[in-house]
JSON list of C-alpha atoms in Angstrom, two decimals:
[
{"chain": "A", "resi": 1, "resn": "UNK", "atom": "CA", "xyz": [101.44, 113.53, 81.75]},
{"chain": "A", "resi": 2, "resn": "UNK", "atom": "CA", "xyz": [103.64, 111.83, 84.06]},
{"chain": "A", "resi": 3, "resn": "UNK", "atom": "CA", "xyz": [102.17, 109.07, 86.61]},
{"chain": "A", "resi": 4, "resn": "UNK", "atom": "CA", "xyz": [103.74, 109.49, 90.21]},
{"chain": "A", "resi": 5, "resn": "UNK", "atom": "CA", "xyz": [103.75, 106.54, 92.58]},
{"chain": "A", "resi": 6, "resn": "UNK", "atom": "CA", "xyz": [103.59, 108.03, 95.67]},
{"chain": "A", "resi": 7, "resn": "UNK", "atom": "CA", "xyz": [105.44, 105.27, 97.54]},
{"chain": "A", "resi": 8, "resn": "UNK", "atom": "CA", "xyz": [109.21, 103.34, 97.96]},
{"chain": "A", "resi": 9, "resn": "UNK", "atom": "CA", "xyz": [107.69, 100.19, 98.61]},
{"chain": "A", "resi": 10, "resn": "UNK", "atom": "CA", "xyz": [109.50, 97.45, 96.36]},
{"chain": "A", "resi": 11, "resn": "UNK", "atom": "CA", "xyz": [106.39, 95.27, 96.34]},
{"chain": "A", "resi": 12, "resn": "UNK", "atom": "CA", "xyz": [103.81, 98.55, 94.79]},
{"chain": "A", "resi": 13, "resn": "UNK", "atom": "CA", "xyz": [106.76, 99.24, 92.16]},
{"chain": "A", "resi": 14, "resn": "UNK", "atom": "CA", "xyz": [106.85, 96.01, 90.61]},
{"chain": "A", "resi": 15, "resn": "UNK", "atom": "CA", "xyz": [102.86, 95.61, 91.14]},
{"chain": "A", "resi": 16, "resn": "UNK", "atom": "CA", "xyz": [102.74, 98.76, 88.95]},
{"chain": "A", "resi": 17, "resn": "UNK", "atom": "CA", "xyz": [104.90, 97.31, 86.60]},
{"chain": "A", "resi": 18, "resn": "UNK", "atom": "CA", "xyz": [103.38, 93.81, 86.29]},
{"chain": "A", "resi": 19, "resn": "UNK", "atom": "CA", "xyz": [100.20, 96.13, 85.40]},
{"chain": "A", "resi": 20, "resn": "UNK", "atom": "CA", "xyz": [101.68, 96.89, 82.54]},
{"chain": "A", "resi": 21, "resn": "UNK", "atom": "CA", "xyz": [102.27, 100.49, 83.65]},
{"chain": "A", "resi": 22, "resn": "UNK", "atom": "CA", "xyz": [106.04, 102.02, 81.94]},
{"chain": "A", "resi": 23, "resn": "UNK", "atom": "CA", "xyz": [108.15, 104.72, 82.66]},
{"chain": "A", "resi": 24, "resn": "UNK", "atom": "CA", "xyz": [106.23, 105.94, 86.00]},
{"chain": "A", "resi": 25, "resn": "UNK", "atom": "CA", "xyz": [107.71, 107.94, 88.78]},
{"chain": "A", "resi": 26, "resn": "UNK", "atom": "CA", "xyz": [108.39, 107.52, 92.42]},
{"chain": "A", "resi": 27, "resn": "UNK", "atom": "CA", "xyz": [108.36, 109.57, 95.45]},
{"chain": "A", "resi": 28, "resn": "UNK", "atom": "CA", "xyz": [108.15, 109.15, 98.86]},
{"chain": "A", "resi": 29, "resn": "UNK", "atom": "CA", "xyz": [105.96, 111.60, 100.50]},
{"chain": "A", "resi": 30, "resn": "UNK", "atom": "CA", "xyz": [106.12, 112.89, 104.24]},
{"chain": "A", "resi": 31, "resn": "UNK", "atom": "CA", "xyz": [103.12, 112.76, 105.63]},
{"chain": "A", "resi": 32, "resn": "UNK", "atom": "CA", "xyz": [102.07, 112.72, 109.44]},
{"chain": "A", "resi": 33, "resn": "UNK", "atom": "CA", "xyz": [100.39, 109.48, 110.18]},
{"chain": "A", "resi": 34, "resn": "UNK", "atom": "CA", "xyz": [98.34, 110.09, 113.23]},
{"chain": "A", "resi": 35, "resn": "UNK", "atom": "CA", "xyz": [94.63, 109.39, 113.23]},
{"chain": "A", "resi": 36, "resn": "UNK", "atom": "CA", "xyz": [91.92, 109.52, 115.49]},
{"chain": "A", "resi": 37, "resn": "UNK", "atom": "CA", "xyz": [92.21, 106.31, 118.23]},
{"chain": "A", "resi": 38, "resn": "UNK", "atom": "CA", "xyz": [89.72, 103.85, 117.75]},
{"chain": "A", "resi": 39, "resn": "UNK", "atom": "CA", "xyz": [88.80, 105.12, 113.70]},
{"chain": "A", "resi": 40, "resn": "UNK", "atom": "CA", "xyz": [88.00, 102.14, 111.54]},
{"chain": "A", "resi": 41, "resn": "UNK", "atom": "CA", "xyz": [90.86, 100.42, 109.17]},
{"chain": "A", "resi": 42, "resn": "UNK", "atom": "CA", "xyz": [89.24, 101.00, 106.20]},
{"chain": "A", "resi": 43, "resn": "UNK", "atom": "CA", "xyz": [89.18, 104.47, 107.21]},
{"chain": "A", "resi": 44, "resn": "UNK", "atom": "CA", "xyz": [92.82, 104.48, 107.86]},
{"chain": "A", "resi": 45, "resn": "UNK", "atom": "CA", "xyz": [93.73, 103.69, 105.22]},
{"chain": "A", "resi": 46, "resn": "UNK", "atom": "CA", "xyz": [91.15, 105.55, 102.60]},
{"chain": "A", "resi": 47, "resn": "UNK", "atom": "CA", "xyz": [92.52, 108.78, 105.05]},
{"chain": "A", "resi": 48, "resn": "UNK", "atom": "CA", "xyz": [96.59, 108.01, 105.33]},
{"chain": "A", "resi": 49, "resn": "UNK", "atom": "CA", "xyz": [96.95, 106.87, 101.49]},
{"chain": "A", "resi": 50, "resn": "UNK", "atom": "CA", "xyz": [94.59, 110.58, 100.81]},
{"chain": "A", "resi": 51, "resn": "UNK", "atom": "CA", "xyz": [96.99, 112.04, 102.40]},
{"chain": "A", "resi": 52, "resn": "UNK", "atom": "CA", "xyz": [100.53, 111.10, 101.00]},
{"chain": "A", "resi": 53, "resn": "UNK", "atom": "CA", "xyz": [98.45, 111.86, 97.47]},
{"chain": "A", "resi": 54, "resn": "UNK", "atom": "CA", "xyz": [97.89, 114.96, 97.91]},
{"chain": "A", "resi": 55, "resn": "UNK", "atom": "CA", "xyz": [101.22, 116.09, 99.45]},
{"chain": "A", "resi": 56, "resn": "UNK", "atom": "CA", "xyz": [103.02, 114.61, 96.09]},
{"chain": "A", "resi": 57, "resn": "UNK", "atom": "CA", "xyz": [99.96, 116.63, 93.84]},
{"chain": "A", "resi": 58, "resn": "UNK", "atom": "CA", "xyz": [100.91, 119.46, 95.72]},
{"chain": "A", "resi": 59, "resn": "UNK", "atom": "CA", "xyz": [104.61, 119.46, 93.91]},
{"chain": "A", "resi": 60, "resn": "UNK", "atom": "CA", "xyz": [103.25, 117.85, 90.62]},
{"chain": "A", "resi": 61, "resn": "UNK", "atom": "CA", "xyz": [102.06, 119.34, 87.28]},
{"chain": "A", "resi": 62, "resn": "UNK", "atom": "CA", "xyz": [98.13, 119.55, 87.23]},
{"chain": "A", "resi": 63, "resn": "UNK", "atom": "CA", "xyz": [97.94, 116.62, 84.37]},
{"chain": "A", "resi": 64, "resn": "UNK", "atom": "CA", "xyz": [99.77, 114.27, 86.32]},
{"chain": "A", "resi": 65, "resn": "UNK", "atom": "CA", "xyz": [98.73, 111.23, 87.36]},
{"chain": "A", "resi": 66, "resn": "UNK", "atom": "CA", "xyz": [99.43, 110.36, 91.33]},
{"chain": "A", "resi": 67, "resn": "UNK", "atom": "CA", "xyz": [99.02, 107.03, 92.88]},
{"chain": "A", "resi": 68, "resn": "UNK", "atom": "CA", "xyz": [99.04, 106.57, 96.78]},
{"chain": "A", "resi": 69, "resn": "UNK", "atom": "CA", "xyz": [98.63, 103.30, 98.70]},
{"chain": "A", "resi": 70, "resn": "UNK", "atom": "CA", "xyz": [98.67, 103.04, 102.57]},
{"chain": "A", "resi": 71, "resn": "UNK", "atom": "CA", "xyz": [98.03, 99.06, 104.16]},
{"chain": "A", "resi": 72, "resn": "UNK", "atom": "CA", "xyz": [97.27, 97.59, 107.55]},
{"chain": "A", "resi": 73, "resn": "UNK", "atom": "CA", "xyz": [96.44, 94.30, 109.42]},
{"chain": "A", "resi": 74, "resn": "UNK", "atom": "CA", "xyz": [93.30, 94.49, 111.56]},
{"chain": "A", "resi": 75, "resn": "UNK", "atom": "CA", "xyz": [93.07, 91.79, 114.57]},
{"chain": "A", "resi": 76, "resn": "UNK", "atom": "CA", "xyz": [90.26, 92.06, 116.39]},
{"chain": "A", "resi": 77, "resn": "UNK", "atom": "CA", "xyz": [89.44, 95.79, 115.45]},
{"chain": "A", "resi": 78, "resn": "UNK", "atom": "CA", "xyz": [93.17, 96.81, 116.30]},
{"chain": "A", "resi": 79, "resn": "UNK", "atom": "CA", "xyz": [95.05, 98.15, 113.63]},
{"chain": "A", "resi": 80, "resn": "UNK", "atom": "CA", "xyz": [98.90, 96.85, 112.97]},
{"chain": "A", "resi": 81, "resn": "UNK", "atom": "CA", "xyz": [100.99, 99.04, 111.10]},
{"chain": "A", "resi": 82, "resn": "UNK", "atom": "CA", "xyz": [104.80, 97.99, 110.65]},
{"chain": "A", "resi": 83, "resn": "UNK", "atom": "CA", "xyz": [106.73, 96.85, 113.96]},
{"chain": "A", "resi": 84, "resn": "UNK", "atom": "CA", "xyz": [108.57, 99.86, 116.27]},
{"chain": "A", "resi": 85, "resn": "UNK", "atom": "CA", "xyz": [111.39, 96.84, 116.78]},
{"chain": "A", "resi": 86, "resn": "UNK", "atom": "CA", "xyz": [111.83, 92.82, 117.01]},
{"chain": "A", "resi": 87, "resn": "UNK", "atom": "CA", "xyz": [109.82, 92.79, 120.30]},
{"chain": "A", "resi": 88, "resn": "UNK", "atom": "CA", "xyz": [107.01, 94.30, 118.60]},
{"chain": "A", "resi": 89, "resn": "UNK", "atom": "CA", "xyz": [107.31, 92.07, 115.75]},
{"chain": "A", "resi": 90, "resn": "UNK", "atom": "CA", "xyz": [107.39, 89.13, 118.09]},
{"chain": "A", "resi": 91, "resn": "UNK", "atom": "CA", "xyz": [103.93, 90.58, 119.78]},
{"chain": "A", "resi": 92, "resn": "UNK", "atom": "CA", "xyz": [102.28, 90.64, 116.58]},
{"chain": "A", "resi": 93, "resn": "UNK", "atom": "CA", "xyz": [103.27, 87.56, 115.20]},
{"chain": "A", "resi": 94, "resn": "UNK", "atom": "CA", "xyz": [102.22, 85.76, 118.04]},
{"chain": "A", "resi": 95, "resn": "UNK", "atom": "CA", "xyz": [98.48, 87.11, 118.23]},
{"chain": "A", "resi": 96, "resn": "UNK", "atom": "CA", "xyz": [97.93, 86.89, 114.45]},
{"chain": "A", "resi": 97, "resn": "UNK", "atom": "CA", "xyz": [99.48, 82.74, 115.42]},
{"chain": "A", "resi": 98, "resn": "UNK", "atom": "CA", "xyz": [96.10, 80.49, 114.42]},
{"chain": "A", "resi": 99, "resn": "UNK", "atom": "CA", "xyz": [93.69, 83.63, 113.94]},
{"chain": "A", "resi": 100, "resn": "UNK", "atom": "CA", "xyz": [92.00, 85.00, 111.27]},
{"chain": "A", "resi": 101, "resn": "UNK", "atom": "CA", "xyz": [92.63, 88.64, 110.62]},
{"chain": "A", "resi": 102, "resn": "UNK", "atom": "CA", "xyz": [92.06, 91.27, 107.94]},
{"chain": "A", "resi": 103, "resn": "UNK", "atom": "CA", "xyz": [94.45, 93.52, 105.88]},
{"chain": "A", "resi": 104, "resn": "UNK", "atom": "CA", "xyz": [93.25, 96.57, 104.67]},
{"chain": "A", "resi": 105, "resn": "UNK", "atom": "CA", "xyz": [94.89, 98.82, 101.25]},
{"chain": "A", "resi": 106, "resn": "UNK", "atom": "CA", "xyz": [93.40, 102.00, 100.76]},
{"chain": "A", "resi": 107, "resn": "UNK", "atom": "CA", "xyz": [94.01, 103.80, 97.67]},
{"chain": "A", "resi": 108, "resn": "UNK", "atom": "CA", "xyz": [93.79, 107.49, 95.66]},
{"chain": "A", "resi": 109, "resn": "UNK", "atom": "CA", "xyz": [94.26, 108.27, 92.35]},
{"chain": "A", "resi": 110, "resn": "UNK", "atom": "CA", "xyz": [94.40, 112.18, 91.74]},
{"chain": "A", "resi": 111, "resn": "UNK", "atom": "CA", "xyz": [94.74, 114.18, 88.53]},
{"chain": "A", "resi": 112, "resn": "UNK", "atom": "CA", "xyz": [93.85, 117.94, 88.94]},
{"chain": "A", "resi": 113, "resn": "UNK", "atom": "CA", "xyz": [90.88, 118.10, 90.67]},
{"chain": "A", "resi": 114, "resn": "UNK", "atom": "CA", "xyz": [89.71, 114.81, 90.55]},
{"chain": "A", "resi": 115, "resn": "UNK", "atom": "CA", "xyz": [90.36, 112.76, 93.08]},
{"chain": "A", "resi": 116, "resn": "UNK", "atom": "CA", "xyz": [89.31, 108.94, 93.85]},
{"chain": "A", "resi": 117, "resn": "UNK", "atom": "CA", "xyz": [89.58, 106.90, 97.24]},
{"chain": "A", "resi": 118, "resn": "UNK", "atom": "CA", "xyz": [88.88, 103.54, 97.73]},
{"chain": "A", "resi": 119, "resn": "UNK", "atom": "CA", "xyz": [90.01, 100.16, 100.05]},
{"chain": "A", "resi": 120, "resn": "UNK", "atom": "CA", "xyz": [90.22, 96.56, 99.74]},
{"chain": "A", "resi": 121, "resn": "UNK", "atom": "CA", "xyz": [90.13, 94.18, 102.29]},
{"chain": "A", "resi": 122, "resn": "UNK", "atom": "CA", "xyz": [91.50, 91.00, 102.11]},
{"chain": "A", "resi": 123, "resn": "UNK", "atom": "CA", "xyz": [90.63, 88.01, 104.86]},
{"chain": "A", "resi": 124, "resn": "UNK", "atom": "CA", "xyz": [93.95, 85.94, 106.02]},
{"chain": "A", "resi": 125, "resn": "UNK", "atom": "CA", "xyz": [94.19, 83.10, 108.17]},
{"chain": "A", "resi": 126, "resn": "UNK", "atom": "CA", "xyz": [97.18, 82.24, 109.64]},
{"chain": "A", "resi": 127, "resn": "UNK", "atom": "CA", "xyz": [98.60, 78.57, 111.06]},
{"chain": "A", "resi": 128, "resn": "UNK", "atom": "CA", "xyz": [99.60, 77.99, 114.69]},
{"chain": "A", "resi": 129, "resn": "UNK", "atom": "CA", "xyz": [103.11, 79.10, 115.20]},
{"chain": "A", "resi": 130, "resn": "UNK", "atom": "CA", "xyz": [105.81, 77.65, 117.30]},
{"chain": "A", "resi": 131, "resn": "UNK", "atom": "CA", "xyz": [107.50, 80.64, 119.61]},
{"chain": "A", "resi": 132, "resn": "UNK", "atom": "CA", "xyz": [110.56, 79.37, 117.58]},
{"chain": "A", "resi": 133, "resn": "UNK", "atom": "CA", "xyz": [109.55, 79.86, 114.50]},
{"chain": "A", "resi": 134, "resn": "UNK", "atom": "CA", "xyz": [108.60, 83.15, 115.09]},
{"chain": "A", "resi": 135, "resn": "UNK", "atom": "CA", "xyz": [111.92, 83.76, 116.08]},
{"chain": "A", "resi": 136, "resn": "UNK", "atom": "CA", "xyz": [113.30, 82.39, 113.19]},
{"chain": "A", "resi": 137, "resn": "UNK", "atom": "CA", "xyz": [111.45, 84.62, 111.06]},
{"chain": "A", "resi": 138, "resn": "UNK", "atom": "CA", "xyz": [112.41, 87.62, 112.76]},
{"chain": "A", "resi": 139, "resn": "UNK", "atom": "CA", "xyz": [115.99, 86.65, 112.38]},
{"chain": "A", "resi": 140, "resn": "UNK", "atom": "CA", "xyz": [115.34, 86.88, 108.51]},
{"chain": "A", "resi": 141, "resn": "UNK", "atom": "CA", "xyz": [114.78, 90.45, 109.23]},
{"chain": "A", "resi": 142, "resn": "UNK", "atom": "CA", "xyz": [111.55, 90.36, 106.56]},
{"chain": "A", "resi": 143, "resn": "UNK", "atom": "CA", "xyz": [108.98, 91.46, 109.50]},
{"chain": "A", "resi": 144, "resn": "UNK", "atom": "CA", "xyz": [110.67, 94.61, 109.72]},
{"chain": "A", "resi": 145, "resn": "UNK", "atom": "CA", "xyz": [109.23, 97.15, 106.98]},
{"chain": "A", "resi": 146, "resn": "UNK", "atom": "CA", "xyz": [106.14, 95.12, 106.60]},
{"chain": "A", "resi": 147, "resn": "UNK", "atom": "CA", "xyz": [102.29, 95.56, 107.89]},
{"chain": "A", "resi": 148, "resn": "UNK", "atom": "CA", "xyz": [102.02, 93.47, 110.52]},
{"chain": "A", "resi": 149, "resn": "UNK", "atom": "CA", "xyz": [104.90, 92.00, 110.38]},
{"chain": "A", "resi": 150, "resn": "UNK", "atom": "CA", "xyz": [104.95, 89.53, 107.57]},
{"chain": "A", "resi": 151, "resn": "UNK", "atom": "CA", "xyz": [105.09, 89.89, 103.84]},
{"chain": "A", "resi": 152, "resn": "UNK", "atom": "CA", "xyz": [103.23, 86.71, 101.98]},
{"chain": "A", "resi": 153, "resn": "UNK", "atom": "CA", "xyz": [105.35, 87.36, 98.81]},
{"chain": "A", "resi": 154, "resn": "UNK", "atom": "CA", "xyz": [108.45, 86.45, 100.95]},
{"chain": "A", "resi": 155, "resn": "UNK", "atom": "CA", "xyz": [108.90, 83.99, 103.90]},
{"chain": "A", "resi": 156, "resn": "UNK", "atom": "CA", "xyz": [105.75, 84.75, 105.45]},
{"chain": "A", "resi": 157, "resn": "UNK", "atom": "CA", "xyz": [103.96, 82.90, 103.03]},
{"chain": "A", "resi": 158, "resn": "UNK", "atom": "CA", "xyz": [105.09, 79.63, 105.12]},
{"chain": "A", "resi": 159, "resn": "UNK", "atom": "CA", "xyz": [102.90, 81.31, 108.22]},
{"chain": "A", "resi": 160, "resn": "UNK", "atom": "CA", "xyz": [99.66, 81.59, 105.96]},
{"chain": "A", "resi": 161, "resn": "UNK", "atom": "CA", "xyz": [97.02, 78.73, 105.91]},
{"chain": "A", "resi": 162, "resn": "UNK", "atom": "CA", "xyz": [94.62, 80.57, 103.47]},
{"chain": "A", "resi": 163, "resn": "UNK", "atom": "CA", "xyz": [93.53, 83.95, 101.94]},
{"chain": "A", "resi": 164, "resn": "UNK", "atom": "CA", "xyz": [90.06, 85.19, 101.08]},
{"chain": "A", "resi": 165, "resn": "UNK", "atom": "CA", "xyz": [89.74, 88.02, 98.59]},
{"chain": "A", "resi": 166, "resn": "UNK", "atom": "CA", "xyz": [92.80, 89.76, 96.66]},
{"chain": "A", "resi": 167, "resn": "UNK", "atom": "CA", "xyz": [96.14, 88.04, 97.05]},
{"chain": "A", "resi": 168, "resn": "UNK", "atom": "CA", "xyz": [97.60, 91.24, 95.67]},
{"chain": "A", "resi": 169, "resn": "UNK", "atom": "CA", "xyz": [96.23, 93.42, 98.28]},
{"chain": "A", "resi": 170, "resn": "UNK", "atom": "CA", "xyz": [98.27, 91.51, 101.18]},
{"chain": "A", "resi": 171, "resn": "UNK", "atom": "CA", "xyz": [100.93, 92.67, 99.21]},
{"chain": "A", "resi": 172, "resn": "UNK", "atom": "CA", "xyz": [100.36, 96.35, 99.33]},
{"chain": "A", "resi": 173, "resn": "UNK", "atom": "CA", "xyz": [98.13, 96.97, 96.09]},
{"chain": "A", "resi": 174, "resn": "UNK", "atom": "CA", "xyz": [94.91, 95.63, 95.28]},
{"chain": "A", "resi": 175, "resn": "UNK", "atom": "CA", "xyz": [95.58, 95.49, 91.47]},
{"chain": "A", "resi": 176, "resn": "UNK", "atom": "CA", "xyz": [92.39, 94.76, 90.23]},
{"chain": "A", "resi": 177, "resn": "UNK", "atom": "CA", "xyz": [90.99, 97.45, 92.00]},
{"chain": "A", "resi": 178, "resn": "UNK", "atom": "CA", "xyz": [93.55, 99.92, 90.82]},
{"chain": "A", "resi": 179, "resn": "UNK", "atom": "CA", "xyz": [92.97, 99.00, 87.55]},
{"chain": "A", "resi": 180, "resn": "UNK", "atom": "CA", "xyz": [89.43, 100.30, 88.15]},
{"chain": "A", "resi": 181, "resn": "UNK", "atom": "CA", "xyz": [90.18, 103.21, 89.14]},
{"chain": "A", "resi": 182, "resn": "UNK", "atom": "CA", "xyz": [92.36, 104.14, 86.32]},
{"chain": "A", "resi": 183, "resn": "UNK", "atom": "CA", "xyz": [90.21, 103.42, 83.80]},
{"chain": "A", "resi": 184, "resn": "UNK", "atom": "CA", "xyz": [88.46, 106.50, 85.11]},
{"chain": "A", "resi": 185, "resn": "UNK", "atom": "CA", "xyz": [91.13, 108.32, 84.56]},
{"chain": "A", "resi": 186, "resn": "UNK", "atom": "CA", "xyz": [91.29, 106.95, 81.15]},
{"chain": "A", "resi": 187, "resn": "UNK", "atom": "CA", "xyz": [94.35, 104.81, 81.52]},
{"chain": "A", "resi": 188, "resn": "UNK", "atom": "CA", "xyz": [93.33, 101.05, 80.48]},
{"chain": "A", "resi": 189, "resn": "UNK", "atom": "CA", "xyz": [96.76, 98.77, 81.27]},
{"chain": "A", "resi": 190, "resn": "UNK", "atom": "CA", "xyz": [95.46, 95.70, 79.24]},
{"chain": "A", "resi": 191, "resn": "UNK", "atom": "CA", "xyz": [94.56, 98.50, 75.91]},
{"chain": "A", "resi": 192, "resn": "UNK", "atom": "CA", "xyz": [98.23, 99.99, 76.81]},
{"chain": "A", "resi": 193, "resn": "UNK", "atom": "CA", "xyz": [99.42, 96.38, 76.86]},
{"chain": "A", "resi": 194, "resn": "UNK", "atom": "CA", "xyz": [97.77, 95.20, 73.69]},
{"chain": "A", "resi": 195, "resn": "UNK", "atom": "CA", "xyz": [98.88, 98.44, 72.17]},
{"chain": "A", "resi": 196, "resn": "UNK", "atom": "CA", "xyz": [102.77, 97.19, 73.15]},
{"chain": "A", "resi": 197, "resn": "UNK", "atom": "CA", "xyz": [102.32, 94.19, 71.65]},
{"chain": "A", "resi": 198, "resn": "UNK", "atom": "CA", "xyz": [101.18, 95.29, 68.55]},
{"chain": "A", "resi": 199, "resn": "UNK", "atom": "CA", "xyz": [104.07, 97.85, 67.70]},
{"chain": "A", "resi": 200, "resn": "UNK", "atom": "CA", "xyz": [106.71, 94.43, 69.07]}
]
């Protein structure tokens, strides 16, 4: 059995890894990303990371073992994905400036014919933010591959006055959720890490 993560995001990679989780696989599926206008985050994301799952199972062996993420910001019921350009970047930084909004990770596990789906949402509050700044953060060039524009690993942590929920899940992949959802599958990362430990 191989396990397949299903994305090139940096930030899932060395989640995975801090989980414990060796010798896994990555692809990068292509996946149209359209939804219905006006469908709920949480159901953007449960549908999108479905999606980019099952194209990956659809090249995999039947035992192995695929993980797909997909994340958004939600502001006011609109949905953020990553910014078209620096002007777009700009426009969401500035209306997520002093406002509370909402990030949303949805995730599937597949093996064979199972197949799990499930979301996190994570409440973030942002400070007010000086036109300048947001400039300056643009100019770092972090904004640009990021969920509504900001990664709270990186620099963007200086924008964020507080978090409510998973810290991990801003970052692209609710961990503790994850490791739910695996055990169902009957991978347990802390048994696979006490197992390590033991043969050291």
């Amino acid at each position: 059995m191989d396990i397949i993560l299903a994305s090139q995001s940096p930030r899932r990679k060395e989640l995975l890894s801090q989980m414990g989780l060796r010798g896994f696989k990555i692809t990068s599926p292509e996946v149209d990303e359209t939804v219905e206008e006006h469908m709920p985050p949480a159901q953007v994301v449960e549908e999108l990371s479905r999606r980019k799952a099952l194209a990956v199972a659809g090249h995999a062996d039947p035992d192995d073992l695929i993980i797909a993420a997909d994340t958004v910001v939600a502001l006011e019921g609109a949905v953020l994905g990553k910014p078209a350009d620096q002007r777009d970047a700009f426009a969401m930084l500035s209306a997520l400036s002093g406002n509370r909004h909402y990030v949303y990770t949805g995730l599937t596990v597949i093996q064979g014919d199972q197949v799990v789906t499930q979301h996190e949402c994570t409440t973030v509050t942002f400070r007010e933010l000086e036109p300048e700044e947001i400039s300056h953060y643009i100019a770092t060039g972090e904004p640009m591959d990021k969920a509504g524009a900001y990664g709270i690993q990186g620099y963007g942590a200086l924008l964020v006055e507080g978090i409510q929920g998973d810290y991990y899940n801003v970052m692209g992949l609710p961990v503790c959720r994850l490791g739910k959802i695996l055990a169902r599958f009957g991978v347990e990362p802390l048994r696979l890490a006490a197992e390590k430990e033991r043969r050291a």
